[in-house]
mmCIF file of C-alpha atoms and ligand atoms in Angstrom:
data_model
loop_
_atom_site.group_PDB
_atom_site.id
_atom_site.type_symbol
_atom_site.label_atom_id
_atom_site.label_comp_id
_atom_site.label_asym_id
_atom_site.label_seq_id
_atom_site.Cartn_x
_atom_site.Cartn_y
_atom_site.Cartn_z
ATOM 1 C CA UNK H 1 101.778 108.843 78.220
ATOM 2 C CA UNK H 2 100.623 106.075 80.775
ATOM 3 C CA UNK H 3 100.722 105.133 84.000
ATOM 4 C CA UNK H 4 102.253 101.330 84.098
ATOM 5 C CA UNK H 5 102.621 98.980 86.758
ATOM 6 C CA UNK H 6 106.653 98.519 87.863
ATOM 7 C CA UNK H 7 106.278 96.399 90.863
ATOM 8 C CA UNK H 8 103.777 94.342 93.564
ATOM 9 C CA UNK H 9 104.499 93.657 96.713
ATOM 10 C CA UNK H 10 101.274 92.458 99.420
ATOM 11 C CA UNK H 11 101.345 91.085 103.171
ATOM 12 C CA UNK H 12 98.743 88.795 104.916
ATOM 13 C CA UNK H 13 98.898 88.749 108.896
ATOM 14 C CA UNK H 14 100.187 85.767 110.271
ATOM 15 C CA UNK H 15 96.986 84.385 112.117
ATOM 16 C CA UNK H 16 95.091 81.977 109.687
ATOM 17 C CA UNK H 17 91.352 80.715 110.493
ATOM 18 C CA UNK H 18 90.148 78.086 108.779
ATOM 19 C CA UNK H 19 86.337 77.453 108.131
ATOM 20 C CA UNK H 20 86.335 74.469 110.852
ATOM 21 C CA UNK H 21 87.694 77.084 113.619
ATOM 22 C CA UNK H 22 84.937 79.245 112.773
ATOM 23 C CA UNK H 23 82.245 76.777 113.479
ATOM 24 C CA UNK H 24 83.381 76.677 116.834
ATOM 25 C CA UNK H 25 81.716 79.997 116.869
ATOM 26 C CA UNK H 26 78.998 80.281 114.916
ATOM 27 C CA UNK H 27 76.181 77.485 113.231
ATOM 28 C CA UNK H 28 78.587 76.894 109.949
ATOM 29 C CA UNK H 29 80.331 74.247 108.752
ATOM 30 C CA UNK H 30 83.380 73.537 106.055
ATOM 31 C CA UNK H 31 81.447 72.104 103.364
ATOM 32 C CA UNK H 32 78.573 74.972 103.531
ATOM 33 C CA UNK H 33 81.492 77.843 103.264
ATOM 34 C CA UNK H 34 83.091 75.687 100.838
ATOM 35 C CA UNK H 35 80.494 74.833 98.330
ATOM 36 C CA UNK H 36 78.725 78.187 98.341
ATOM 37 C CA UNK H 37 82.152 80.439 98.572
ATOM 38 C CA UNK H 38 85.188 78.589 97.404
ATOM 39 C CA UNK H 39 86.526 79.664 100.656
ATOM 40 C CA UNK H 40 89.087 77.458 102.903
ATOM 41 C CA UNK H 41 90.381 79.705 105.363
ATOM 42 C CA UNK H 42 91.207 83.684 105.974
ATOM 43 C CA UNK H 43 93.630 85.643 107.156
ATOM 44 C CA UNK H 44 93.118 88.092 110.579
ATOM 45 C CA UNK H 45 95.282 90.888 112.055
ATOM 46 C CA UNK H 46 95.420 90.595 115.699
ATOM 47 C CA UNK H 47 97.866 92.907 116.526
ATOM 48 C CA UNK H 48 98.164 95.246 113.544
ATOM 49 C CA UNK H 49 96.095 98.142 111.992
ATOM 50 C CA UNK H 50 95.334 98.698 108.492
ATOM 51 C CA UNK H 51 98.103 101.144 108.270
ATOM 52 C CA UNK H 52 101.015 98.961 109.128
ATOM 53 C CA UNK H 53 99.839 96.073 106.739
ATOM 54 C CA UNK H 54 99.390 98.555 104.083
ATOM 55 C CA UNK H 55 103.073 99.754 104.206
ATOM 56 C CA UNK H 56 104.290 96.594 104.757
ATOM 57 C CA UNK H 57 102.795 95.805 101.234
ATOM 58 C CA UNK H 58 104.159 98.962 99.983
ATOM 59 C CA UNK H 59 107.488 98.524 101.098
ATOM 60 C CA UNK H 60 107.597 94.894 99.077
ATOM 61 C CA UNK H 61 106.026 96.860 96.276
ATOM 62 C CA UNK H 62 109.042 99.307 96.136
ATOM 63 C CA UNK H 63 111.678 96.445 96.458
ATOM 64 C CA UNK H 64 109.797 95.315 93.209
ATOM 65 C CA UNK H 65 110.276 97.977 91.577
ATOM 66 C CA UNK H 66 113.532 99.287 92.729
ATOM 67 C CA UNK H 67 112.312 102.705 92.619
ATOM 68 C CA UNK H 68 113.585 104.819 96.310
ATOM 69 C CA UNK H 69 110.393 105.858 98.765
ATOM 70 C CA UNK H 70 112.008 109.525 98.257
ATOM 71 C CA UNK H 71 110.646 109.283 94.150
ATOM 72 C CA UNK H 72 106.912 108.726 94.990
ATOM 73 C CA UNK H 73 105.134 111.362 93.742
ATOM 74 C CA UNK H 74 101.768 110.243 95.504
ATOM 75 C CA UNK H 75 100.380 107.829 98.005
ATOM 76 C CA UNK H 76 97.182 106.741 97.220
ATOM 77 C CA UNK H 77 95.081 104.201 99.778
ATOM 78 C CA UNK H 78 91.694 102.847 99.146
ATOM 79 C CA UNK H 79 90.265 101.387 102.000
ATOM 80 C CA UNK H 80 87.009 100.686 104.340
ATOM 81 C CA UNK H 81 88.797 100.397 107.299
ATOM 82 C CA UNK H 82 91.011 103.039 108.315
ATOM 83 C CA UNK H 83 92.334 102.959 112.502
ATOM 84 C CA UNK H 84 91.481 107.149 112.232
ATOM 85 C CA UNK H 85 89.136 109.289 110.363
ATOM 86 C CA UNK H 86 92.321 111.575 110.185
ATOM 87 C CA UNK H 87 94.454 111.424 109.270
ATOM 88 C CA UNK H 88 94.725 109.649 106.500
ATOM 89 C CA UNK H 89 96.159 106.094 106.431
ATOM 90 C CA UNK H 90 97.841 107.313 103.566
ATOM 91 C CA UNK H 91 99.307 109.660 105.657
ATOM 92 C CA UNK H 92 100.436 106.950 107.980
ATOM 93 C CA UNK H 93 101.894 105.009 105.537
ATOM 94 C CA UNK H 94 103.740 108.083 103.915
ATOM 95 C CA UNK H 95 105.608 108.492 107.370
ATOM 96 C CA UNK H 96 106.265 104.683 107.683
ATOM 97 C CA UNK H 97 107.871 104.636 104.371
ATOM 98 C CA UNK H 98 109.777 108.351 104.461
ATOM 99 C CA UNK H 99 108.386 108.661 101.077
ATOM 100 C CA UNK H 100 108.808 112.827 102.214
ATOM 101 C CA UNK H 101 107.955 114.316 98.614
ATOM 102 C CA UNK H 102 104.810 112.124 98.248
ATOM 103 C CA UNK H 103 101.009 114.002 98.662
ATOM 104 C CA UNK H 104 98.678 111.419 100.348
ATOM 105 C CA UNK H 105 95.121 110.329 100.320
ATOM 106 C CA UNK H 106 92.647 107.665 101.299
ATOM 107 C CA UNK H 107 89.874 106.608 98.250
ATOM 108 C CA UNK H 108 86.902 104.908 99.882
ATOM 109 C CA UNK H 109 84.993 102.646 97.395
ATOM 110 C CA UNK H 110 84.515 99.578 99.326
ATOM 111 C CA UNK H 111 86.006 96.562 97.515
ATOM 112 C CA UNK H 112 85.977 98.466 94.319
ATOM 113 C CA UNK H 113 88.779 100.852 95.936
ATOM 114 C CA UNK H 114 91.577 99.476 94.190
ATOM 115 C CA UNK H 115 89.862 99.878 90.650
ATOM 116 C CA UNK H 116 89.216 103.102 91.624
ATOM 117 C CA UNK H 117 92.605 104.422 93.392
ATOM 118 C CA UNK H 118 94.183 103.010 89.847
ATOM 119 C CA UNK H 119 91.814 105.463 87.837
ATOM 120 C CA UNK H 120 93.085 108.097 89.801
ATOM 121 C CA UNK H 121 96.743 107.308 89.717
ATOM 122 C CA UNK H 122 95.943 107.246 85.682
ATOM 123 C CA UNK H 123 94.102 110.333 85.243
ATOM 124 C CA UNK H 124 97.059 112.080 87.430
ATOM 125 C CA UNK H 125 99.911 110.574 85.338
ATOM 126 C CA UNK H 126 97.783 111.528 81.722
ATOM 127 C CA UNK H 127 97.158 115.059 83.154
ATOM 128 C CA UNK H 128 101.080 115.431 84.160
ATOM 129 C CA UNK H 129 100.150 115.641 87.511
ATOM 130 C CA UNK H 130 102.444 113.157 88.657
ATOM 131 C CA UNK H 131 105.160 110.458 87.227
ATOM 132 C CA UNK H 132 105.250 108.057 90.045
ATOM 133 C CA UNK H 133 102.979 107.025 92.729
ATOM 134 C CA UNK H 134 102.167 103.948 95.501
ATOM 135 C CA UNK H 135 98.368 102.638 94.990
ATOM 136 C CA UNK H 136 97.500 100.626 97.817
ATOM 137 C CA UNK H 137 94.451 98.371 98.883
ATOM 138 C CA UNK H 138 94.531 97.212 102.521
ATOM 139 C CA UNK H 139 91.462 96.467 104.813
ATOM 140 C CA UNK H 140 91.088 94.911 108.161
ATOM 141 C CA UNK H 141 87.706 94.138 107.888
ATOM 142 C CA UNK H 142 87.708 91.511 110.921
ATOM 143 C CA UNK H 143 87.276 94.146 113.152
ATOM 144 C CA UNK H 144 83.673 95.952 111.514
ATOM 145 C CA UNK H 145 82.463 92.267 111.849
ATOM 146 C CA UNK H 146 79.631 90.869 113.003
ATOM 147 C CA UNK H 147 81.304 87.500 114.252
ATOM 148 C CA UNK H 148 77.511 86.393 115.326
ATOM 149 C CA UNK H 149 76.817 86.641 111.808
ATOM 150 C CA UNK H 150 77.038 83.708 110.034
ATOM 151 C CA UNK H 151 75.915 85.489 106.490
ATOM 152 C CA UNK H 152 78.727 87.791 106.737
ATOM 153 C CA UNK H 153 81.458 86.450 108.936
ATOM 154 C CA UNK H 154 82.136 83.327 107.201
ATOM 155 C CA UNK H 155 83.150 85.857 103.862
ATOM 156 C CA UNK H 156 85.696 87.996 104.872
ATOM 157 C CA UNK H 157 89.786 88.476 105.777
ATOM 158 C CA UNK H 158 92.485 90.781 106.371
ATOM 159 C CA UNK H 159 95.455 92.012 104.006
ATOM 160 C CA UNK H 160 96.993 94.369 102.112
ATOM 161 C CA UNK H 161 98.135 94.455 98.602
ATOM 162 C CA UNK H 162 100.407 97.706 96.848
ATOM 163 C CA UNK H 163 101.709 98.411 93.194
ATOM 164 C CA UNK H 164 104.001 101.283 92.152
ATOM 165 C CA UNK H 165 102.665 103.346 89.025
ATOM 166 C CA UNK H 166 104.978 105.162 86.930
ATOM 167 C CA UNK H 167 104.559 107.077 83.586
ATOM 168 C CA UNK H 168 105.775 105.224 80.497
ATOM 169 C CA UNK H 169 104.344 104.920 76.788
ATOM 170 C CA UNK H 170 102.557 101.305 77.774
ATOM 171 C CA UNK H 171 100.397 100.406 80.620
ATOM 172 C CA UNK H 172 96.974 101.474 81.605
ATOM 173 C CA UNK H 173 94.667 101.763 78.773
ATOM 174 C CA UNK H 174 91.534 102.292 79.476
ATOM 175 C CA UNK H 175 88.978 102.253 82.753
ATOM 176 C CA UNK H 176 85.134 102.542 83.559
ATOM 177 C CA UNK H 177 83.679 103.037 86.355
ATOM 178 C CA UNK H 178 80.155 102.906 88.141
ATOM 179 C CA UNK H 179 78.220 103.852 91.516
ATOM 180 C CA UNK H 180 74.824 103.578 91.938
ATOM 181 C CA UNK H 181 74.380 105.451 95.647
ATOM 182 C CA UNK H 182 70.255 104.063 95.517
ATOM 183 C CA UNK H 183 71.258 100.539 96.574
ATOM 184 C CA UNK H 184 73.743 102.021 99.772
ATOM 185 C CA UNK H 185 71.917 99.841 101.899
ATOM 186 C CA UNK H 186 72.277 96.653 100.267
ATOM 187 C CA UNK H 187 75.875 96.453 101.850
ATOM 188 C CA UNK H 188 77.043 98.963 104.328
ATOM 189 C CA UNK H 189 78.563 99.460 107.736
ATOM 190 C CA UNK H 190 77.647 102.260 109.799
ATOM 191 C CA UNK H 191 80.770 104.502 111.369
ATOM 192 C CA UNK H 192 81.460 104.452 114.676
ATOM 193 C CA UNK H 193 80.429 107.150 116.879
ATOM 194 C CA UNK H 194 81.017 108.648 120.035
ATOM 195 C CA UNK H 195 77.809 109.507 122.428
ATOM 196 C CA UNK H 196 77.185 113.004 121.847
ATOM 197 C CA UNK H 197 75.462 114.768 125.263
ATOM 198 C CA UNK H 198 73.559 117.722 122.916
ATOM 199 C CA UNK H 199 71.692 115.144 120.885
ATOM 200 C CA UNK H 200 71.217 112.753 123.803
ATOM 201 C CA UNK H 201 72.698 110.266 121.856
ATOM 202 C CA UNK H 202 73.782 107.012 123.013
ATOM 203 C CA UNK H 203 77.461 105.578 121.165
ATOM 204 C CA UNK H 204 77.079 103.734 118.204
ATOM 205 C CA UNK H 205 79.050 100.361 117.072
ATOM 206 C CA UNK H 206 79.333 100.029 113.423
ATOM 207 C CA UNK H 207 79.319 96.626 111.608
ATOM 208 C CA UNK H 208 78.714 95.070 108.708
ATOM 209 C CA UNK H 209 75.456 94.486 107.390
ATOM 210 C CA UNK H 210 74.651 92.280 103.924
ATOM 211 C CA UNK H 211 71.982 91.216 101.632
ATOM 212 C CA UNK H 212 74.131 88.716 100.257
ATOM 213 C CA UNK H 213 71.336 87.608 97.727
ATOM 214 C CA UNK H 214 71.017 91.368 96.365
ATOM 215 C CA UNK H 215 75.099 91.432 96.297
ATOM 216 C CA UNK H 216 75.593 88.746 94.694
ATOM 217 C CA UNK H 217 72.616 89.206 91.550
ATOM 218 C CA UNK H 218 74.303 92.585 90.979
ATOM 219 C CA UNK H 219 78.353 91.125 90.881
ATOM 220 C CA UNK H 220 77.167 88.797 87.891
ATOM 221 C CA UNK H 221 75.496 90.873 86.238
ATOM 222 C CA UNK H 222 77.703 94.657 86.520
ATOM 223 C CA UNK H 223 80.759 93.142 86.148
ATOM 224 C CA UNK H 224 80.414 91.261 82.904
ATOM 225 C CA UNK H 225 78.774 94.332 81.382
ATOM 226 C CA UNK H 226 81.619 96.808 82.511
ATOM 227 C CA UNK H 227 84.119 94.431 81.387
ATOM 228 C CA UNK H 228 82.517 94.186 77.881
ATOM 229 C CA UNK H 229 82.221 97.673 77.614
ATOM 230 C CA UNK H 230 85.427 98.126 78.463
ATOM 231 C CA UNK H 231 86.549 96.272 75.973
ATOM 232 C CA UNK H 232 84.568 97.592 73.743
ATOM 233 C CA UNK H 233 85.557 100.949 73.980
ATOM 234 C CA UNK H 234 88.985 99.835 73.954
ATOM 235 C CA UNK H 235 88.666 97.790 70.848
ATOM 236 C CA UNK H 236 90.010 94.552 72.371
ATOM 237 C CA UNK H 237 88.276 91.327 72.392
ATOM 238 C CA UNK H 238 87.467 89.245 75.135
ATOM 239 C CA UNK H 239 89.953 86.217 73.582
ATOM 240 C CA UNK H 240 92.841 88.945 73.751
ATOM 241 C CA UNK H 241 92.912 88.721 77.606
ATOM 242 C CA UNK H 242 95.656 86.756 79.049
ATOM 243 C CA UNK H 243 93.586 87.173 82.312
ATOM 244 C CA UNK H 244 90.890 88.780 84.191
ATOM 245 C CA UNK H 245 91.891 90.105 87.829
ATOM 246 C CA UNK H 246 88.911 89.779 89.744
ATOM 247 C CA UNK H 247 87.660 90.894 93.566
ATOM 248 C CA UNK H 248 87.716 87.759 95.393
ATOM 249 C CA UNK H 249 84.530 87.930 96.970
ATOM 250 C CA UNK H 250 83.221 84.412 96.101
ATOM 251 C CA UNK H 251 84.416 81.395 93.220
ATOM 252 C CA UNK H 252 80.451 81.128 91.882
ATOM 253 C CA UNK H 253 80.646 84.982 90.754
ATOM 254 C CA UNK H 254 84.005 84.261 89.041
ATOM 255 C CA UNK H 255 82.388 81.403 87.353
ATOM 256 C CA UNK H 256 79.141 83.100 86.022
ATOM 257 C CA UNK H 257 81.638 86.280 84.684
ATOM 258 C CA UNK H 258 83.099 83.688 82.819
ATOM 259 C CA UNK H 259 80.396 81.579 81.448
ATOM 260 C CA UNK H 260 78.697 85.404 80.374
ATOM 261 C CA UNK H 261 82.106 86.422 79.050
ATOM 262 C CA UNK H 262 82.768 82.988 77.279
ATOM 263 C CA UNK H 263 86.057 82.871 78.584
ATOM 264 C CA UNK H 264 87.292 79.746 80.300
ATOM 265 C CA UNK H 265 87.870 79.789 84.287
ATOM 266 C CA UNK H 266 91.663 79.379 83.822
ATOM 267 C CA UNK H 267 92.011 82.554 83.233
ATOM 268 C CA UNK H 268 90.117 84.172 85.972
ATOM 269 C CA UNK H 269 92.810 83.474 88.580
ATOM 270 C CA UNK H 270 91.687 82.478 92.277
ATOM 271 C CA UNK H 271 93.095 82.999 96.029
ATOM 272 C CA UNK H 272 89.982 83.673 97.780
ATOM 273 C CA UNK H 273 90.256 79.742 98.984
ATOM 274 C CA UNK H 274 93.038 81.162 101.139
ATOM 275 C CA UNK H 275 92.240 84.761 102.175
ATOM 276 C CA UNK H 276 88.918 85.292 102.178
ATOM 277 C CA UNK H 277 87.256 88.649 100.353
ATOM 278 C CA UNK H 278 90.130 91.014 101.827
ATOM 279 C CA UNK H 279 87.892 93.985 100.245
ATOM 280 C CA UNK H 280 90.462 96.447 99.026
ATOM 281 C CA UNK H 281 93.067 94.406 98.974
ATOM 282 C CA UNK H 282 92.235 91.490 96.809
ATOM 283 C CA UNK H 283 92.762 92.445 93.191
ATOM 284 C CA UNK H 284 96.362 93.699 94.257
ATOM 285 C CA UNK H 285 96.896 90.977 96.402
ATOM 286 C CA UNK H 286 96.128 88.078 93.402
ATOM 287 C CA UNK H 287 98.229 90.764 91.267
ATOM 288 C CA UNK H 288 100.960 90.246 93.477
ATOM 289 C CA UNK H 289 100.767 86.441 93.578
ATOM 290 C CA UNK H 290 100.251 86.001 89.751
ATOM 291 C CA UNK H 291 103.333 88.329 89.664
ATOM 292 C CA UNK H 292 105.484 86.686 92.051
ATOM 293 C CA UNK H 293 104.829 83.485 90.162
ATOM 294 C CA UNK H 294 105.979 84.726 87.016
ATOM 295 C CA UNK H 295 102.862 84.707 85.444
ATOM 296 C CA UNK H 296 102.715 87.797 83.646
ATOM 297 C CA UNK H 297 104.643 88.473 80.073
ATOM 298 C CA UNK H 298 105.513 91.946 79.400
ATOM 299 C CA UNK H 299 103.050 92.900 76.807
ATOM 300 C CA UNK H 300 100.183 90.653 78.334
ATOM 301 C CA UNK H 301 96.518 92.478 78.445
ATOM 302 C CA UNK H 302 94.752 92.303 81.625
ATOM 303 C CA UNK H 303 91.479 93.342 82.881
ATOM 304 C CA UNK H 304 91.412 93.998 86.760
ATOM 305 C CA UNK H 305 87.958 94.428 87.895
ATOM 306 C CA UNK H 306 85.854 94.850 91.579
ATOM 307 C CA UNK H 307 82.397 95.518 92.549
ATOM 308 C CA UNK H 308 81.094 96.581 96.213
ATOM 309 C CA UNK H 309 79.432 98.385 98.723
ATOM 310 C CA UNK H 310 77.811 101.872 97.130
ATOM 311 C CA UNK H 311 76.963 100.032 95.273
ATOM 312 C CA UNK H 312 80.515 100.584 93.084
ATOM 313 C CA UNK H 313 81.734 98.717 90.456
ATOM 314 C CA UNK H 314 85.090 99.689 87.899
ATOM 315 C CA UNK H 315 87.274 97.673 85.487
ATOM 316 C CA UNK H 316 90.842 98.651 84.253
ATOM 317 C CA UNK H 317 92.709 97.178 81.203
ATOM 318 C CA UNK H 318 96.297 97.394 80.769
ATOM 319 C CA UNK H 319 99.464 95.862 79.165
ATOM 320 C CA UNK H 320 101.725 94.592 81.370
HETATM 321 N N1 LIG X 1 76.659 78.509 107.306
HETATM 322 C C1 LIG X 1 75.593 77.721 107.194
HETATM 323 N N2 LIG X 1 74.406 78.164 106.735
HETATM 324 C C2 LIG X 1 74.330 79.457 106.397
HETATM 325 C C3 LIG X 1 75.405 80.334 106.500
HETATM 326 C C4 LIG X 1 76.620 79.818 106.987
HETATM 327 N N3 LIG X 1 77.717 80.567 107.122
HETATM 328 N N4 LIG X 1 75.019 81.561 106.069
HETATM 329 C C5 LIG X 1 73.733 81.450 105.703
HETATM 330 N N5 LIG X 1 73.306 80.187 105.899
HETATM 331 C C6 LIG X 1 72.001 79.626 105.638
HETATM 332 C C7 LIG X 1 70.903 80.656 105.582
HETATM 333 O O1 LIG X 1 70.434 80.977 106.881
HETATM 334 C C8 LIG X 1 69.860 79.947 104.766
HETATM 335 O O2 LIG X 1 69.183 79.041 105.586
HETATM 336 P P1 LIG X 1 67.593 78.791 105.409
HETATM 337 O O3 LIG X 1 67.469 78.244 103.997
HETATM 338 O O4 LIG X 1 67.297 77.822 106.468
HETATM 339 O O5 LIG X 1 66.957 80.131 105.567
HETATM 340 C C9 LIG X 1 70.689 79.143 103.774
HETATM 341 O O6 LIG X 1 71.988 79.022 104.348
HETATM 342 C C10 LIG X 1 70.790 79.752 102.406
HETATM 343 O O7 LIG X 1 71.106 81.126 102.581
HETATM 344 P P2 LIG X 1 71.289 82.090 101.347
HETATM 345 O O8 LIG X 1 71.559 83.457 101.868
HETATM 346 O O9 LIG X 1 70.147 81.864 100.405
HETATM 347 O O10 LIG X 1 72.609 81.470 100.695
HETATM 348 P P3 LIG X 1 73.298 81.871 99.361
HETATM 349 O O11 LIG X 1 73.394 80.688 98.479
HETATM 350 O O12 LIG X 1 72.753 83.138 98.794
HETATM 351 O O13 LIG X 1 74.777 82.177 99.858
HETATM 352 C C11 LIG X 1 76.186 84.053 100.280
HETATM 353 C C12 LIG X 1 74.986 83.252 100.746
HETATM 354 C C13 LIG X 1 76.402 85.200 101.251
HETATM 355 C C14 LIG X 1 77.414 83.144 100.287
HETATM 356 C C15 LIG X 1 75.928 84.563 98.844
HETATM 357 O O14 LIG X 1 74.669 85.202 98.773
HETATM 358 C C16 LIG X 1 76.980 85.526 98.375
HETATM 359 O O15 LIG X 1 78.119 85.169 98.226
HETATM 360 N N6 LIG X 1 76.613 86.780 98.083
HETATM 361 C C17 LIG X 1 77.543 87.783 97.679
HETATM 362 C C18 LIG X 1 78.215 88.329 98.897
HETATM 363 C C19 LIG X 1 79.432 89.122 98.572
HETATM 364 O O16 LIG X 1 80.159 88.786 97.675
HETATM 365 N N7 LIG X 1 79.655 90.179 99.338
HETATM 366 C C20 LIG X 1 80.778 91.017 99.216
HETATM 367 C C21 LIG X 1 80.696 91.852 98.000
HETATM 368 S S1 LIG X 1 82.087 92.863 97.845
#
């Protein structure tokens, strides 16, 4: 017994920004966020928090699916940017939906959450934990930016993307996973903290801080190796892929995966042009669209893979 995918669903906030709009606030300009990104233009929520864009996802997930709130057995959420540190935006989510008999947790492994909040969902449904769960990615990274940071701000937008797990004989196959806690400060955002009066201490604002270069050396070279060995493990070759799902973080680390994969770009589907890297969010989000647009043929193998802050890094394969 598996866990398998039974239905997407994924939500965007209305306010788009497009690369020209942000050069009216910092030193950038289309072509440079073009050329070295793939990026167009990003999504940012103005007026909602991550929980509400998360069950908004979920709920379009469920209609997927067909499968009542009231049968989730679990609510899982990886994300970066929770409103609370409790509770849980899981939790949030669970009362938003009424999904009453679900347990609920948050998974924080940067933009390798989803990956990650999968693997659990898996391991749950091949232990008989649980049949049926909501896995969620949703991040509103807009507000832990720097937006007088041109390396940084340029990269990132909001969203939320959900599937609904349930056990079945097909579906998941296989996963790896990887952290390697020495690089943490190669990406990393500090928590926000309140000024505490024993320790003299002043508040602190958390945001975003990058060494792009560093990030992006590691994303072509991890992810290629964990997808091989993946594979490998699995026993499936590369060529057997209908497509690779990857965090949309930026189109030149799609192209090298593919190039070291020998596999041609057409099947490394792209919306980054569009959103942005939404973080959490992105490898359900594409899932959603490549869904919606009746891409996928029951029985097709994919690979979803993401890489971030940690540094983490996972790949799943399943049959859809
Ligand atoms: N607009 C215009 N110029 C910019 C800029 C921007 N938004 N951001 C940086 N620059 C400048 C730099 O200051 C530098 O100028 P200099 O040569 O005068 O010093 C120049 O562009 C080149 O900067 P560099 O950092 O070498 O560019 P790069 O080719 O490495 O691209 C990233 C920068 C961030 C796009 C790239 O490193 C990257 O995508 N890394 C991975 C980041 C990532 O995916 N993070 C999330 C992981 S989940």
């Amino acid at each position: 017994m598996t866990a398998r995918i039974v239905g997407t669903g994924s939500y965007v906030p209305e306010q788009m920004v497009t690369n020209e709009e942000l050069s009216q606030i910092v030193e950038t300009n289309d072509e440079w966020i073009q050329t070295r990104t793939g990026i167009r233009s990003r999504h940012i929520a103005t007026d909602r928090g991550t929980s509400e864009i998360a069950a908004e996802a979920a709920r379009r997930a469920l209609e997927d699916s067909g499968i009542p709130a009231e049968e989730i057995d679990v609510i899982l959420v990886a994300t970066s940017t929770p409103e609370k540190h409790f509770p849980s935006c899981a939790c949030e989510v669970q009362a938003e939906l009424g999904a009453s008999r679900a347990a609920a947790f948050d998974i924080s492994a940067a933009c390798s959450g989803f990956v990650f909040a999968l693997n659990v969902m898996y391991a749950f449904v091949k232990a008989g934990v649980y049949r049926t769960g909501l896995v969620i990615g949703a991040d509103v990274l807009s507000k832990i930016t720097d937006w007088s940071d041109r390396g940084t701000c340029v990269l990132f937008g909001d969203g939320a993307g959900a599937a609904v797990l349930r056990a079945d004989e097909l579906g998941i196959r296989h996963s790896v996973l990887g952290a390697d806690g020495s690089k943490k400060d190669v990406l990393s955002c500090l928590s926000r903290s309140n000024g505490n009066v024993w320790m003299n201490k002043a508040p602190e604002m958390g945001y975003m801080t990058m060494d792009g270069q560093e990030v992006f050396k590691f994303a072509v070279k991890k992810v290629p190796e964990c997808i091989r060995q993946l594979l490998q493990e699995s026993g499936v070759r590369e060529d057997e892929i209908r497509y690779f799902i990857l965090h949309q973080a930026n189109v030149r680390i799609l192209d090298s995966v593919a190039k070291r994969l020998k596999q041609p770009l057409e099947k490394f589907p792209v919306n980054m042009d569009r959103y942005g890297n939404t973080s959490g969010a992105s490898i359900p989000l594409l899932l959603d669209e490549c869904n919606r647009k009746g891409m996928l043929q029951k029985g097709d193998k994919l690979v979803l893979a993401g890489f971030g802050a940690g540094l983490t890094w996972g790949a799943v394969l399943l049959e859809w």
